[in-house]
Each structure stands twice: as C-alpha cells, then as structure tokens.
Amino acid sequence: MNRRKFLGAMGVAGLGVAGAEKVLAAEDGVTGASVKDVKGLPDSYAVLFDVTRCIGCRQCEDACNYEQHLPEPDVDFFDTGVFQQIRRTDWKTYTVVNQYDDKPPGAGDLYRKIQCMHCLEPACAHSCFVKAFAKRHDGAVTYDPNVCVGCRYCMMACPFNIPAYEYHIALDPLVTKCTFCEHRLKDDREPACVEICPTGAMYFSTREEVLKEARVRVVNNPDKYQSHIYGEHEMGGTNWIYISGVPFEDVGMRMDLGTRAAGDYTSGALGGVPLIASFWPVLLVGAYAISKRREKIAKEERDSFVSQIIAEAGPEAGRRLAERLSRSETLDKAAIEEEVRKALNEAAAKTEREDH
Amino acid sequence: MSNHNHHDTGQSPWITPFNVIAGLIVLMGIYLTYLRFTGGLAAVTNLDDYYPWGIWISFDLLCGVALAAGGYTTAAACYIFGIKKYHAAVRPAVLTAFLGYALVVFALHYDVGQPWRLAYPIFVQQGTTSVLFEVGLCVFLYLTVLFLEWLPAPLEWLKLKRVRNIVIKLTLVLTVFGVILSTMHQSSLGALYLILPSKMHPLWFSSHLPIYFFVSSMFAGLSMVIFESTLSHRYYHNKMDKEHLEGTPHVTFGFAKAAAWIMAGYFFIKLFGVVLNDNWGYLPTFYGFIFSLEMLGFVALPAFLYAKGVRDKNVKLIKWTAVLAVFGIIFNRFNVSLVAYNYHLPSELKYFPALAEIGVTIFVVTVGLILFKLISTRMPIFYEHPDFKGSH
C-alpha cells in the first residue's frame, strides 16, 4: 500500500478534487515534520538577488501583479513616490522593492526586493494546523486555499513578515503570498519577476548553482560584496538567496535570525506532549490511590479505636465517639484524646454512680 | 434546606440594572457581529499584516483559557488529592470553566477568517507539526470533558436520575483526563510563541514559555475561584446551602495558600529565566520596566499578600489579592502577546485595538455572565440537589 492509497483509505483526504491535490502535496511536499533533514534541496529552483544590481525600477512588482492577476495598485508602478516609506507585502502585493539610504552617502541609493523567501523548512508550514502550506521539491512553498481556516498563525510565525491577509473580505478571506510562480516552475520557466528584470539583479537556477554563483561573485569581488551569503543558512536555509555590498541590516535584513529552522523551536515542546499524555495519568491516579489509601487507613484506625473504646467504656460512650469522629474529616489526634478522656471520665463516673 | 426554591418562583422584576446593561451590550454585540460578517475583520478590528493576532487572542483566548483553569485545579484538589472540603467549590468552578472554554470557542468564530472551517484541523487535515493543532485538539477535547463534568447539574435539575448516576461514575476519569488536557494546552498556549523568537522581546521569550504558562494557569485558576466566590456570595448567598457556606472559608484559605506557594515558585522560575538568558541588560529599559512591574507588582506582591492573608486569617485581604492576581495574569498574557511581540517594530506600526474589537470582547464576557446567571439560578450549582445529597 503506497502512501497515497493509505491516505485515501484513512479518509484523510477524501474531499474530491481538492483532496486529490492535497495527497499530491503530501507526496511531493517536504514539509518539515516528515523530513528531518532536507539537505538543502540542491536540485530545487532558487533565485539569487544581488542588491548591488537593483535599480529600483519596480518592473518586477508590475510583472508580478500581472502574472498573478492581482488588483490594480494604489500607486502606479512607475511612481517612485512609494519609496518615501518602507513597504511590505500585502493582499494585493506579493513582492515589493524598497529603497534604503545610500551607504556611504553619495554611493547611490540602495534597493532590495522582498517576497516569500521560500524557506527550506518554512515556519508557515510548521505552524499551520491544517497543513495548508507545503514545501515542494521544486523549491516553492505553496498555499492551499481550500483548507485554510484563517487563524493567521502563519503570519505570526513567518520571520520575514511575508504572508498577508484579506482582512477586508467578509466571508472567505485568504492568506496571500508569493507563489514562486509555481505554475511556471512546472514548465521550467523562471518566475515573472526574474524574467522581466532589466539589470540582471536576479539569477535563476537550481539552489546548488545559485549558491555557487553567489560564492563566485563574492570571492571574485571581495571589495564589492559582503562575505555573507544571506539565505544559505538563515532559518534553516531559503530558496531565495541574497548578496549585498552593504551590511544586510542596512537594506532591512535581519542578521539575528539564526540558522535553526522554525520548527526546531517548537519540537521540544511538542515532544513533551506524549510524555505528559503517558505519564500524567500514572502520577495522577497514583496521587488518587495515595489519598484513598490514607483515607482507608484513617478509617481503619478510627474503627479499631472506636471498638476499643466500646470494649473499654461501654457501648453508649463508644457510639457517641464514633458519631463525633465520623463528622470530622481527618483523624485529629488532639480531639480524639480529648474525646477519649471524656469517655473514660464518663464511664468512670457511671461506674461510680452505679456503685452508689 | 430548600430555601433556594422560594427565590426561583419569586417575582423578581425583569427591569434590573444587570438586565438592562446586559441587554444593551447584547444588542451592541449583535450589531458588531453583523459588521464583522458583512465587512470582514477590517470593519471591526485594527488587525493588520504585522499584527494578525489582537485582543481577541490576547484576552478572549489566552486570558480566557488561563482564567478558566479553576476547573481543573479545583476538581483535581477535590477528587484526585482527596481534599473533600473543596467539594462545594467544584460545581461553580466547573461551570465557570465550561462556560469559559465555550466562550473561547465562540470568540474564535469572530477571529478566524472562515469560522465554519474551525473543525478542519481535527476532521479534515491534521497539521500535526503545529502547536496550534495541539491547542485546538486539547481545547476541543477538554470542552467535551468539561461538558460531561458539568452535566450532572442539568441532569439533576431535569431529574434524570439514571443518566446522572452514570455520568457521576465518570468523575475520576474525567478529572484525570481534564488535568492531562489542561497541562497540555495551557502550556501550549505559551508554546505558540516559541516559533517566533525573532519577533519576541527576550525578556518574555524563553524556551520555558510553556512551563511559565502552565504554572501561571494554576494560580490564575485558584485566584479566579477565590475572586468568583466573592462575587457569588454577594449575589447568590441565598442560593447556597450549608455545605457550600461552610466550605467557602476552607476554599479561600486553602486556595490562597496554594496560590502563594505556586506564585513564589513561578517568581523564581521566571527569575531563573532572566539569569539563564542573561537578560539583566534589558531591565533598565522600557521593556525592563514593564517586565519588573509584572514580576514585582503582579507576582511577588500578590504571593506575599496571599501568604499574609492566610497567616492573619484576613479574608478581605485574600479577596483583594485574588483581584490583583487575576489582573496580573491578564497583564502577563498581554505582555507576551502584544508588548513583547513585534517589539522591534517602529511605534507607528504597532497595534492598538479598535473600539469595536473591545466591544466584541465585552459582548463575549457578558454572554458568559448571562449564561452563568441563568444556569446558577436554576440548576444545583451552589447547593446539593435535595434528591442527590451526599451522592458524589
């Protein structure tokens, strides 16, 4: 029984066409949990973005908008006024070029394009509780709108702040993000943004080749480039790789993300779940048994004590003592001793009276 | 013993301050519901792409679940650890927890984009790598457990003796199951933030977040039971039977003592967090001030006041301390989910809830109060049903 049949049999994916799509995703996808070590997916597609070559023409934004059938932009793609502020991706923008102050001053403004980094082990896929995201072998991180509940945990989890949401849509809002033009990757064509770039700021190839190219440029031009290759290891590695002439922080890229994949941070906590589920019952039932046993011993001690008193001091005093004891929850030594003294005194008095 | 019955049939007028205010809030809630499901989240919230989670998560989910922890703590103390003196406190605590969780789920219907898919993670496609999946599954199961734990009350009310006796037999199993599920999802709510270390202020981010959330849920639950019993005694005193009235001081002092110890322990594990992550340098900053305020004003202080209240047998002090502790939990959950989160963003990009968003939260809490009132004035919550006395 292969995986597809198994899943089908389990009825996990029994949702018609959408279901068939998802099973395919399970076979092709390499989402975090099932694959421990993705080994950098050397044959997957990747893009090298060279910050030194971007001139901020925003044609990539235009091409993306056209290719993905996105709504008309608020501001025309030729308007450089947008550079006044740092923008991010949103529901009608899958990619954005931002402008950064030139370093050193006078060296010319810097531009950096942002879009989904297509992580090797994506935080969005790890965090999604319906597995709406999948990492494909071709490199793309894809999104299945047919199962998305709209919890937006993927947006919380993404270290690059990429996924956006259709907050304005009343009934069927979706998460939106760059698809790596997966429909084009299937035909071995580069994404629309790469294709249109007039300055060759983006280089499209396999991840292995892209990393090689990045190294060649950095090594051959040590004065021009920072030695760091961004995305080779960040957050476990990404399929979009950046090289830059200025420190990456200067073009808005965080250098403190670390090299661990997002899923690593939660695996410890999730690993505790089976431990709690299996050991808590033992502890709790144990605690219950201990408290029960303590009660039982207390009751036995009380009973034997009462019968002893009855034997010693006559049935009347014994019954009253038993009554008194049964009312108190715990075996209070002082109270018992007090009671015993009283019972014995009474018994003594009684015998005295009888004697007279 | 049935003096509570006289009041049910009494001609309490419909126009009471509670009813009027609650009615107005419900009307507002219906209007906001209409806005939410015609205009989308944007129509009622200030959520944006940087802040996908606002107060509906911070308060309705995180605080709601923490403050409903009285259910598992009280049931465990009574049924597992055999402290029978807390028996009278179990039913109100379980009812509060059941309503609390039900309202958490209710509130999530406003927050998620497509609420009719809320059960997808359980029945359609399971994202088992997600902490949120664990939270969802546990909350779903625990809501069922709480429903069953609460069920004897309506069954006694409906005089369905046989079914009720079957459900009662499940008490221990349900209690154990409840503690397991609570341990898992209370801690997992903290674990939700583990996947985004780069967006969290280091003072609140720690790989021990799940432990912090679980431990703090214990004293949140205990404090909530104390706080609630204060309110219940004010409004439902005539509903309470002898067992309940006699048991209350035991609950107040016992829970205050437990809370004092747990809070002291919590203070030290959080302090160790600062030591282990070497976060001292952050203390003389704005975030450090908020963090210190939380730790000293809302953990150390209530822990001390609880202990003092227990030693001096000062019920009033304990009750006010419970209020302080409850606020402390709310402060902590907001600090984790809104103050520490996105701490590096410039202030103009930060989130502040919209009025309508706060309105929905008030509406949800009000629905909870109305349901609590409806149920506790009809069903045997604060007293044992005369037909079932001592049969627990």
XYZ file of C-alpha atoms in Angstrom:
748
model
C 0.000 0.000 0.000
C 1.611 3.239 -1.051
C 1.202 6.487 0.776
C -1.491 7.822 -1.488
C -3.665 4.746 -1.106
C -3.048 4.727 2.598
C -4.146 8.299 2.987
C -7.144 7.639 0.784
C -8.056 4.636 2.876
C -7.719 6.679 6.030
C -10.236 9.060 4.544
C -7.925 11.886 5.465
C -8.016 13.402 2.024
C -11.471 12.394 0.881
C -12.523 15.762 -0.412
C -12.929 15.300 -4.147
C -10.647 17.279 -6.374
C -9.238 19.355 -3.561
C -8.445 16.144 -1.735
C -6.545 14.697 -4.666
C -4.495 17.900 -4.831
C -3.592 17.580 -1.178
C -2.479 13.973 -1.454
C -0.202 15.059 -4.254
C 1.151 17.703 -1.944
C 1.813 15.064 0.689
C 3.806 13.050 -1.833
C 5.687 15.886 -3.418
C 5.916 18.119 -0.434
C 8.724 18.016 2.043
C 7.035 19.904 4.840
C 9.104 19.933 7.975
C 7.846 17.159 10.207
C 8.158 14.213 7.872
C 11.560 15.144 6.516
C 14.111 15.721 9.235
C 16.992 16.811 7.058
C 16.120 18.443 3.782
C 19.832 18.589 2.791
C 19.452 21.988 1.202
C 17.329 20.666 -1.681
C 20.207 21.247 -4.147
C 18.087 20.453 -7.203
C 15.200 22.722 -6.287
C 14.846 26.051 -8.064
C 16.287 29.113 -6.414
C 16.955 32.771 -7.144
C 19.987 34.864 -6.334
C 19.155 38.501 -5.667
C 22.105 40.834 -5.980
C 21.452 44.046 -4.067
C 24.271 45.816 -5.928
C 22.449 45.380 -9.249
C 18.920 46.502 -8.332
C 17.999 49.994 -9.570
C 14.502 50.194 -8.058
C 12.603 50.296 -11.361
C 9.766 48.236 -9.837
C 9.156 46.348 -13.064
C 9.246 43.129 -11.040
C 6.336 44.412 -8.957
C 4.449 45.181 -12.156
C 5.205 41.787 -13.680
C 4.147 40.009 -10.510
C 0.901 41.942 -10.399
C 0.164 40.979 -13.990
C 1.233 37.341 -13.722
C -0.744 36.716 -10.529
C -3.841 38.621 -11.723
C -3.658 40.933 -8.707
C -5.802 44.058 -8.349
C -4.721 47.451 -9.669
C -2.130 49.026 -7.346
C -2.986 52.148 -5.335
C 0.039 53.891 -6.793
C 1.283 53.358 -10.330
C 4.296 51.056 -10.715
C 6.324 53.856 -12.311
C 5.776 56.193 -9.389
C 8.901 56.418 -7.262
C 6.973 58.286 -4.554
C 6.339 54.941 -2.906
C 9.989 54.894 -1.828
C 9.208 57.550 0.778
C 8.322 54.760 3.161
C 9.280 51.160 3.730
C 6.507 48.962 2.350
C 5.727 45.330 2.913
C 3.789 42.632 1.127
C 0.010 42.757 1.418
C -3.024 41.065 -0.117
C -2.557 42.732 -3.466
C 1.232 42.862 -3.475
C 3.308 39.706 -3.409
C 6.586 41.480 -3.956
C 7.868 44.932 -3.034
C 11.040 46.880 -3.771
C 12.136 49.217 -1.014
C 14.686 51.992 -1.136
C 17.379 52.396 1.517
C 19.757 55.242 2.219
C 22.998 55.008 0.308
C 25.995 53.745 2.225
C 28.382 55.551 2.112
C 26.426 58.705 1.240
C 26.707 59.558 -2.405
C 27.280 55.973 -3.462
C 23.754 55.816 -4.859
C 20.513 54.655 -3.285
C 20.111 51.006 -2.409
C 17.165 48.863 -3.335
C 16.046 45.486 -2.132
C 13.185 43.366 -3.321
C 11.176 41.364 -0.841
C 8.936 38.397 -1.497
C 8.470 34.999 0.084
C 11.928 33.568 0.802
C 10.636 30.028 0.163
C 12.354 28.564 3.202
C 13.628 25.014 3.109
C 11.735 24.322 6.312
C 9.110 27.050 6.371
C 7.736 28.485 9.599
C 4.344 28.910 7.892
C 4.150 25.216 7.058
C 5.274 24.193 10.532
C 2.787 26.469 12.209
C -0.231 25.662 10.040
C -2.711 23.451 11.873
C -4.404 22.305 8.653
C -1.244 21.793 6.595
C -2.339 24.442 4.124
C 1.317 25.139 3.293
C 3.659 22.683 1.621
C 7.294 22.867 0.632
C 7.624 21.408 -2.846
C 10.617 19.641 -4.304
C 10.790 22.361 -6.966
C 11.509 24.834 -4.171
C 8.162 26.596 -3.921
C 6.258 26.989 -0.671
C 2.645 26.703 -1.720
C -0.662 27.503 -0.067
C -3.900 25.575 -0.310
C -6.844 27.971 -0.027
C -9.323 25.081 0.203
C -8.452 24.178 3.786
C -7.262 27.497 5.258
C -9.266 28.373 8.368
C -7.827 31.879 8.595
C -6.191 31.587 12.030
C -3.223 33.621 10.719
C -0.685 31.739 12.832
C 1.474 31.514 9.679
C 1.675 35.311 9.688
C 2.712 35.275 13.327
C 5.311 32.592 12.658
C 6.965 33.929 9.480
C 10.292 35.512 10.450
C 10.294 37.528 7.210
C 6.773 39.026 7.664
C 5.630 37.773 4.269
C 2.125 36.247 4.431
C -0.666 38.826 4.327
C -4.403 38.575 4.863
C -7.554 39.712 3.134
C -8.963 41.481 6.188
C -11.475 43.369 4.080
C -13.215 40.236 2.800
C -16.241 39.250 4.873
C -16.745 35.553 4.340
C -13.872 33.843 2.555
C -10.700 35.799 3.221
C -7.419 34.055 2.414
C -3.757 34.315 3.223
C -1.787 35.704 0.307
C 1.860 35.361 -0.573
C 4.321 34.912 -3.410
C 3.909 31.515 -5.092
C 7.381 31.429 -6.701
C 5.254 31.386 -9.871
C 4.944 27.661 -9.288
C 2.847 27.289 -12.445
C 5.885 28.495 -14.371
C 8.392 26.390 -12.438
C 6.451 23.342 -13.589
C 7.420 24.288 -17.152
C 10.986 25.014 -16.050
C 10.422 28.722 -16.559
C 11.702 31.378 -14.200
C 9.277 33.484 -12.121
C 7.793 36.555 -13.830
C 9.768 38.971 -11.653
C 13.069 37.363 -12.619
C 12.183 37.284 -16.287
C 11.411 40.983 -16.536
C 14.373 42.323 -14.534
C 16.306 44.654 -16.896
C 19.538 44.705 -14.879
C 20.024 41.020 -14.158
C 19.671 41.624 -10.440
C 18.129 38.181 -10.189
C 19.723 34.948 -11.275
C 17.516 31.874 -11.555
C 18.851 28.318 -11.380
C 18.976 25.334 -9.057
C 19.779 26.088 -5.451
C 23.169 24.432 -5.806
C 24.034 26.557 -8.837
C 22.696 29.710 -7.243
C 24.884 29.219 -4.176
C 27.871 28.550 -6.431
C 27.224 31.734 -8.381
C 26.857 33.715 -5.166
C 30.193 32.399 -3.920
C 31.904 33.170 -7.202
C 30.705 36.776 -7.157
C 31.599 37.291 -3.509
C 35.024 35.657 -3.776
C 35.975 37.376 -7.021
C 34.917 40.816 -5.791
C 35.790 40.973 -2.111
C 35.784 44.797 -2.182
C 32.330 44.962 -3.693
C 30.448 42.386 -1.627
C 29.858 41.459 1.972
C 31.213 37.991 2.525
C 27.904 36.700 3.868
C 25.503 34.810 1.634
C 22.096 35.540 3.042
C 19.661 32.638 2.931
C 22.231 29.897 2.695
C 21.623 29.074 6.344
C 19.178 31.689 7.711
C 16.242 29.977 9.434
C 17.467 26.645 8.109
C 18.095 27.978 4.600
C 15.919 29.560 1.924
C 15.442 29.252 -1.824
C 15.874 32.976 -2.307
C 19.496 33.921 -1.736
C 20.812 37.484 -1.280
C 24.216 39.044 -1.652
C 24.897 42.678 -0.889
C 27.557 45.347 -0.997
C 26.493 46.827 2.329
C 25.784 45.110 5.629
C 22.451 43.352 5.274
C 20.927 45.333 8.151
C 21.356 48.455 6.015
C 18.903 47.060 3.489
C 16.457 45.976 6.153
C 17.514 42.357 6.528
C 17.808 40.880 10.000
C 21.098 39.184 10.740
C 19.929 37.824 14.098
C 17.500 35.186 12.843
C 19.892 32.335 13.453
C 20.344 29.197 11.414
C 17.817 26.944 13.107
C 14.663 26.151 11.178
C 11.492 27.488 12.794
C 10.238 24.007 13.563
C 13.267 23.364 15.768
C 11.977 25.870 18.290
C 8.701 24.062 18.864
C 9.810 20.461 18.505
C 10.915 20.316 22.147
C 7.551 21.497 23.424
C 5.652 19.217 21.066
C 7.898 16.342 22.069
C 6.684 16.813 25.630
C 3.102 16.039 24.627
C 3.361 12.240 24.518
C 5.330 12.333 27.765
C 2.605 14.295 29.518
C -0.117 12.151 27.957
C 1.520 8.928 29.079
C 2.976 9.839 32.436
C 0.456 12.279 33.914
C -2.214 9.556 34.257
C 0.227 7.409 36.218
C 1.085 10.260 38.571
C -2.497 11.412 38.980
C -4.010 8.005 39.544
C -1.104 7.379 41.917
C -1.951 10.529 43.857
C -5.575 9.436 43.925
C -4.597 5.984 45.190
C -2.410 7.514 47.902
C -5.162 9.812 49.137
C -7.671 6.922 49.022
C -5.326 4.657 50.939
C -4.667 7.327 53.524
C -8.409 7.706 53.987
C -8.794 3.963 54.317
C -6.046 3.663 56.898
C -7.515 6.560 58.841
C -10.907 4.892 58.758
C -9.465 1.565 59.900
C -7.579 3.217 62.718
C -10.692 5.090 63.726
C -12.866 1.987 63.639
C -10.469 -0.118 65.668
C -10.097 2.775 68.069
C -13.851 3.113 68.467
C -14.339 -0.597 69.050
C -11.562 -0.483 71.606
C -13.327 2.336 73.447
C -16.620 0.484 73.251
C -14.973 -2.515 74.791
C -13.396 -0.414 77.493
C -16.049 2.169 78.270
C -19.361 0.667 77.309
C -21.466 0.980 74.138
C -23.060 4.370 74.866
C -19.820 6.377 75.029
C -18.409 4.463 72.072
C -21.365 5.320 69.869
C -21.087 8.999 70.631
C -17.392 8.935 69.907
C -17.952 7.195 66.590
C -20.528 9.823 65.682
C -18.200 12.632 66.551
C -15.342 11.067 64.628
C -17.374 10.393 61.539
C -18.194 14.074 61.372
C -14.593 15.154 61.264
C -12.728 14.641 58.020
C -9.316 13.978 59.389
C -8.077 11.972 62.274
C -7.443 14.755 64.706
C -5.303 13.322 67.458
C -5.958 16.045 69.992
C -9.715 15.842 69.517
C -9.626 12.096 69.880
C -7.561 12.212 73.004
C -9.955 14.780 74.394
C -12.872 12.533 73.479
C -11.175 9.530 74.995
C -10.573 11.380 78.211
C -14.206 12.460 78.300
C -15.450 8.958 77.523
C -13.258 7.401 80.175
C -14.286 10.009 82.758
C -17.932 9.452 81.946
C -17.512 5.713 82.163
C -15.737 6.138 85.475
C -18.483 8.448 86.758
C -21.084 5.977 85.594
C -19.449 3.114 87.424
C -19.182 5.354 90.451
C -22.910 6.206 90.248
C -23.770 2.549 89.822
C -21.589 1.736 92.797
C -23.520 4.169 94.980
C -32.950 23.030 53.205
C -34.901 24.155 50.192
C -34.963 27.858 50.845
C -33.329 28.326 47.445
C -36.550 27.229 45.825
C -38.530 30.109 47.216
C -36.492 32.539 45.221
C -36.883 30.827 41.881
C -40.591 31.405 41.884
C -40.282 34.893 43.326
C -41.494 37.791 41.201
C -38.071 39.312 40.580
C -38.751 42.139 38.124
C -37.318 41.971 34.622
C -36.046 45.528 34.731
C -32.927 45.233 36.840
C -29.670 47.122 36.352
C -27.962 43.873 35.314
C -30.610 43.004 32.759
C -30.680 46.486 31.246
C -26.909 46.785 30.894
C -26.516 43.191 29.708
C -29.345 43.705 27.222
C -27.718 46.807 25.770
C -24.374 45.040 25.477
C -26.002 42.089 23.719
C -27.672 44.455 21.239
C -24.294 46.066 20.589
C -22.784 42.606 20.178
C -25.395 41.635 17.585
C -24.683 44.808 15.647
C -20.911 44.208 15.775
C -21.476 40.610 14.679
C -23.361 41.947 11.673
C -20.492 44.319 10.881
C -17.896 41.571 11.255
C -19.629 39.162 8.896
C -20.531 41.735 6.274
C -17.449 43.929 6.272
C -14.764 41.441 7.254
C -12.243 41.728 10.059
C -11.160 45.136 8.776
C -14.607 46.569 9.590
C -14.310 45.916 13.327
C -10.634 45.394 14.136
C -7.321 47.203 13.881
C -5.595 43.981 12.862
C -3.108 44.240 10.031
C -0.439 42.183 8.343
C 2.060 42.894 11.131
C -0.471 42.143 13.847
C -2.556 39.159 12.777
C -3.469 38.495 16.422
C -5.064 41.211 18.538
C -7.018 41.318 21.780
C -9.388 38.561 20.682
C -6.406 36.261 21.005
C -4.699 38.079 23.904
C -7.799 38.360 26.049
C -10.501 36.032 24.771
C -8.180 33.104 24.099
C -5.080 33.460 26.294
C -6.695 35.075 29.346
C -9.951 33.180 28.887
C -8.243 29.816 28.994
C -5.902 30.776 31.857
C -8.720 32.164 33.981
C -10.864 29.099 33.328
C -8.133 26.959 34.901
C -10.134 26.885 38.139
C -11.991 23.919 36.665
C -9.074 21.537 36.564
C -7.345 22.825 39.713
C -10.455 22.569 41.895
C -11.553 19.204 40.505
C -8.036 17.808 40.927
C -7.761 19.080 44.514
C -11.099 17.541 45.451
C -11.242 14.296 43.510
C -7.598 13.357 42.934
C -5.886 14.699 46.017
C -8.915 13.881 48.133
C -9.386 17.305 49.761
C -13.119 16.839 50.259
C -13.519 20.214 51.924
C -13.313 21.770 48.459
C -16.246 19.735 47.220
C -18.716 22.605 47.310
C -16.357 24.712 45.161
C -16.156 22.155 42.362
C -19.500 22.814 40.697
C -19.172 26.603 40.401
C -15.569 26.154 39.202
C -16.537 23.543 36.617
C -19.440 25.658 35.389
C -17.152 28.683 35.074
C -14.564 26.636 33.212
C -17.131 25.104 30.888
C -18.628 28.486 30.044
C -15.132 29.976 29.782
C -13.991 27.432 27.224
C -17.277 27.536 25.350
C -16.852 31.296 25.047
C -13.253 30.948 23.928
C -14.503 28.818 21.057
C -17.371 31.239 20.469
C -14.973 34.191 20.336
C -12.698 32.367 17.898
C -15.599 32.340 15.439
C -15.164 36.094 15.179
C -11.403 35.964 14.928
C -10.664 33.298 12.343
C -11.357 34.224 8.750
C -13.592 31.275 7.916
C -15.159 30.061 11.175
C -17.172 27.265 9.529
C -13.828 25.603 8.905
C -12.874 25.710 12.571
C -13.104 21.922 12.850
C -10.966 21.305 9.728
C -7.752 20.767 11.704
C -9.441 17.934 13.564
C -11.611 16.328 10.902
C -10.210 17.280 7.500
C -6.447 17.673 7.545
C -4.266 17.492 10.630
C -1.296 19.834 10.829
C 0.438 17.790 13.493
C 3.629 19.871 13.424
C 1.694 22.909 14.628
C 1.463 23.883 18.273
C -1.882 25.413 17.393
C -3.079 21.968 16.329
C -2.321 20.669 19.793
C -4.079 23.642 21.353
C -7.106 23.143 19.118
C -7.353 19.421 19.739
C -6.933 19.790 23.507
C -9.430 22.634 23.773
C -11.921 20.632 21.714
C -11.459 17.547 23.914
C -11.387 19.497 27.147
C -14.567 21.344 26.251
C -16.181 17.912 25.882
C -14.735 16.803 29.235
C -15.982 19.983 30.922
C -19.407 19.473 29.405
C -19.533 15.967 30.903
C -18.209 17.248 34.234
C -20.932 19.883 34.258
C -23.650 17.519 33.024
C -24.786 16.204 36.459
C -26.137 19.672 37.318
C -28.644 19.866 34.427
C -29.445 16.163 34.790
C -30.315 16.654 38.454
C -32.315 19.714 37.506
C -34.208 17.642 34.924
C -34.463 14.788 37.459
C -32.875 12.299 35.053
C -31.564 10.194 37.878
C -30.298 7.154 35.989
C -28.240 9.038 33.376
C -26.956 11.326 36.078
C -25.694 8.404 38.138
C -23.829 7.009 35.129
C -22.162 10.363 34.480
C -21.206 10.690 38.155
C -19.325 7.387 37.889
C -17.059 9.016 35.296
C -15.909 11.738 37.713
C -12.415 10.427 38.412
C -11.684 9.518 34.789
C -12.913 12.912 33.626
C -10.881 14.707 36.273
C -7.671 12.888 35.318
C -8.350 13.470 31.641
C -9.085 17.125 32.381
C -5.770 17.625 34.158
C -3.851 15.970 31.318
C -5.571 18.064 28.652
C -5.166 21.232 30.700
C -1.475 20.608 31.263
C -1.031 20.221 27.543
C -2.993 23.143 26.199
C -2.280 25.612 28.997
C 1.403 25.096 28.298
C 0.891 25.006 24.541
C -0.616 28.465 24.576
C 2.806 29.607 25.703
C 4.472 27.297 23.205
C 2.619 29.112 20.403
C 5.194 31.879 20.718
C 8.220 29.591 20.570
C 8.212 29.535 16.780
C 8.758 33.292 16.508
C 11.814 34.010 18.646
C 12.993 36.810 16.356
C 9.758 38.751 16.925
C 9.644 38.378 20.709
C 11.348 40.582 23.259
C 13.996 38.459 25.018
C 12.602 39.274 28.464
C 9.451 37.314 27.668
C 10.805 34.839 25.158
C 12.173 31.680 26.646
C 12.161 28.050 25.682
C 10.403 27.647 29.046
C 7.354 29.656 27.914
C 5.149 26.531 28.017
C 6.145 25.940 31.648
C 5.531 29.590 32.532
C 2.073 29.428 31.009
C 1.170 26.168 32.718
C 2.402 27.183 36.163
C 0.748 30.586 35.958
C -2.510 28.964 34.860
C -2.602 27.137 38.193
C -2.643 30.270 40.312
C -4.805 32.011 37.727
C -7.412 29.307 38.250
C -7.079 29.366 42.032
C -7.318 33.170 42.159
C -10.293 33.156 39.846
C -12.134 30.684 42.105
C -11.498 32.951 45.106
C -12.482 36.066 43.182
C -15.598 34.428 41.824
C -16.723 33.107 45.175
C -16.570 36.696 46.461
C -18.968 37.773 43.742
C -21.178 34.698 44.102
C -21.520 35.252 47.822
C -22.620 38.778 47.216
C -25.302 37.877 44.670
C -26.232 34.256 45.276
C -25.848 33.951 49.019
C -29.452 32.823 49.353
C -28.829 30.003 46.863
C -26.030 28.462 48.860
C -26.552 25.505 51.108
C -24.822 24.761 54.397
C -22.083 22.699 52.791
C -21.254 25.487 50.393
C -21.251 28.203 53.040
C -19.191 26.128 55.454
C -16.792 25.054 52.733
C -16.058 28.568 51.483
C -13.516 29.585 54.165
C -11.662 26.308 53.569
C -11.553 27.080 49.863
C -10.486 30.695 50.403
C -7.656 29.904 52.795
C -6.596 26.659 51.134
C -6.526 28.163 47.658
C -4.806 31.334 48.849
C -2.110 29.267 50.488
C -1.628 27.137 47.384
C -1.583 30.222 45.174
C 1.029 31.887 47.409
C 3.338 28.902 47.094
C 2.854 28.468 43.351
C 3.337 32.189 42.704
C 6.529 32.157 44.737
C 7.753 29.216 42.676
C 6.691 30.969 39.491
C 8.560 34.098 40.518
C 11.740 32.087 40.875
C 11.455 30.132 37.617
C 10.935 33.453 35.835
C 13.905 34.888 37.676
C 15.978 31.906 36.579
C 14.817 32.698 33.050
C 16.425 36.141 33.360
C 19.592 34.584 34.763
C 19.863 31.777 32.219
C 19.299 34.014 29.208
C 21.436 36.747 30.769
C 18.693 39.320 30.306
C 19.883 41.694 33.038
C 20.880 44.279 30.466
C 17.275 44.700 29.343
C 15.986 45.568 32.808
C 16.882 49.277 32.779
C 14.825 49.800 29.582
C 11.143 50.497 28.956
C 10.522 46.786 28.431
C 12.514 46.056 31.561
C 10.238 48.392 33.497
C 7.106 46.601 32.231
C 8.702 43.244 32.992
C 9.740 44.310 36.507
C 6.288 45.744 37.141
C 4.785 42.422 36.144
C 7.169 40.373 38.263
C 7.153 42.547 41.373
C 3.710 44.112 41.304
C 1.681 41.236 39.910
C 3.566 38.125 41.039
C 5.751 38.809 44.081
C 3.299 41.218 45.718
C 0.185 39.011 45.438
C 2.218 35.988 46.534
C 3.234 37.883 49.669
C -0.266 39.255 50.274
C -1.816 35.813 49.904
C 0.631 34.423 52.452
C -0.060 37.325 54.823
C -3.806 36.916 54.369
C -3.602 33.237 55.231
C -1.433 33.858 58.290
C -3.655 36.680 59.595
C -6.868 34.855 58.629
C -7.744 38.006 56.687
C -10.431 37.038 54.162
C -10.785 40.567 52.851
C -7.088 40.829 52.039
C -7.177 37.470 50.264
C -10.139 38.531 48.151
C -8.458 41.744 47.035
C -5.255 39.825 46.383
C -7.210 37.496 44.110
C -8.273 40.528 42.072
C -4.653 41.660 41.867
C -3.523 38.180 40.795
C -6.214 37.963 38.105
C -5.120 41.334 36.743
C -1.546 40.056 36.895
C -2.398 37.126 34.640
C -4.126 39.428 32.163
C -1.114 41.756 32.289
C 1.252 38.838 31.616
C -0.717 37.427 28.689
C -0.968 40.886 27.116
C 2.735 41.442 27.683
C 3.643 38.210 25.918
C 1.208 38.528 23.032
C 1.204 42.272 22.371
C 4.035 44.055 24.201
C 6.857 41.577 23.668
C 5.553 40.579 20.233
C 6.900 42.797 17.434
C 8.901 44.797 19.962
C 11.313 45.845 17.225
C 8.644 47.481 15.057
C 8.544 51.295 14.992
C 5.753 52.660 17.169
C 3.656 53.894 14.228
C 3.288 50.293 13.043
C 2.149 48.989 16.421
C -1.333 47.778 17.154
C -3.977 49.169 19.417
C -7.412 47.543 19.493
C -10.352 49.231 17.786
C -13.361 50.179 19.912
C -15.482 47.643 18.057
C -12.888 44.988 18.820
C -13.089 45.765 22.543
C -16.868 45.815 22.137
C -16.920 42.235 20.859
C -14.779 41.133 23.802
C -17.145 42.852 26.255
C -20.051 41.201 24.450
C -18.468 37.756 24.793
C -17.796 38.247 28.519
C -21.372 39.489 29.005
C -22.795 36.430 27.257
C -20.778 34.374 29.737
C -22.195 36.274 32.724
C -25.747 35.904 31.424
C -25.333 32.164 30.910
C -23.740 31.769 34.346
C -26.643 33.628 35.918
C -29.272 31.649 34.010
C -27.700 28.331 34.932
C -26.671 29.001 38.536
C -30.084 30.391 39.488
C -31.829 27.305 38.134
C -29.568 24.326 38.491
C -27.911 22.898 41.593
C -24.598 24.761 41.437
C -24.264 26.393 44.842
C -26.199 23.705 46.701
C -26.638 19.972 46.530
C -29.881 18.894 44.978
C -32.048 17.513 47.823
C -32.608 14.265 45.884
C -28.896 13.664 45.448
C -27.432 14.718 48.767
C -24.036 13.262 49.532
C -24.056 11.014 46.487
C -20.948 12.329 44.790
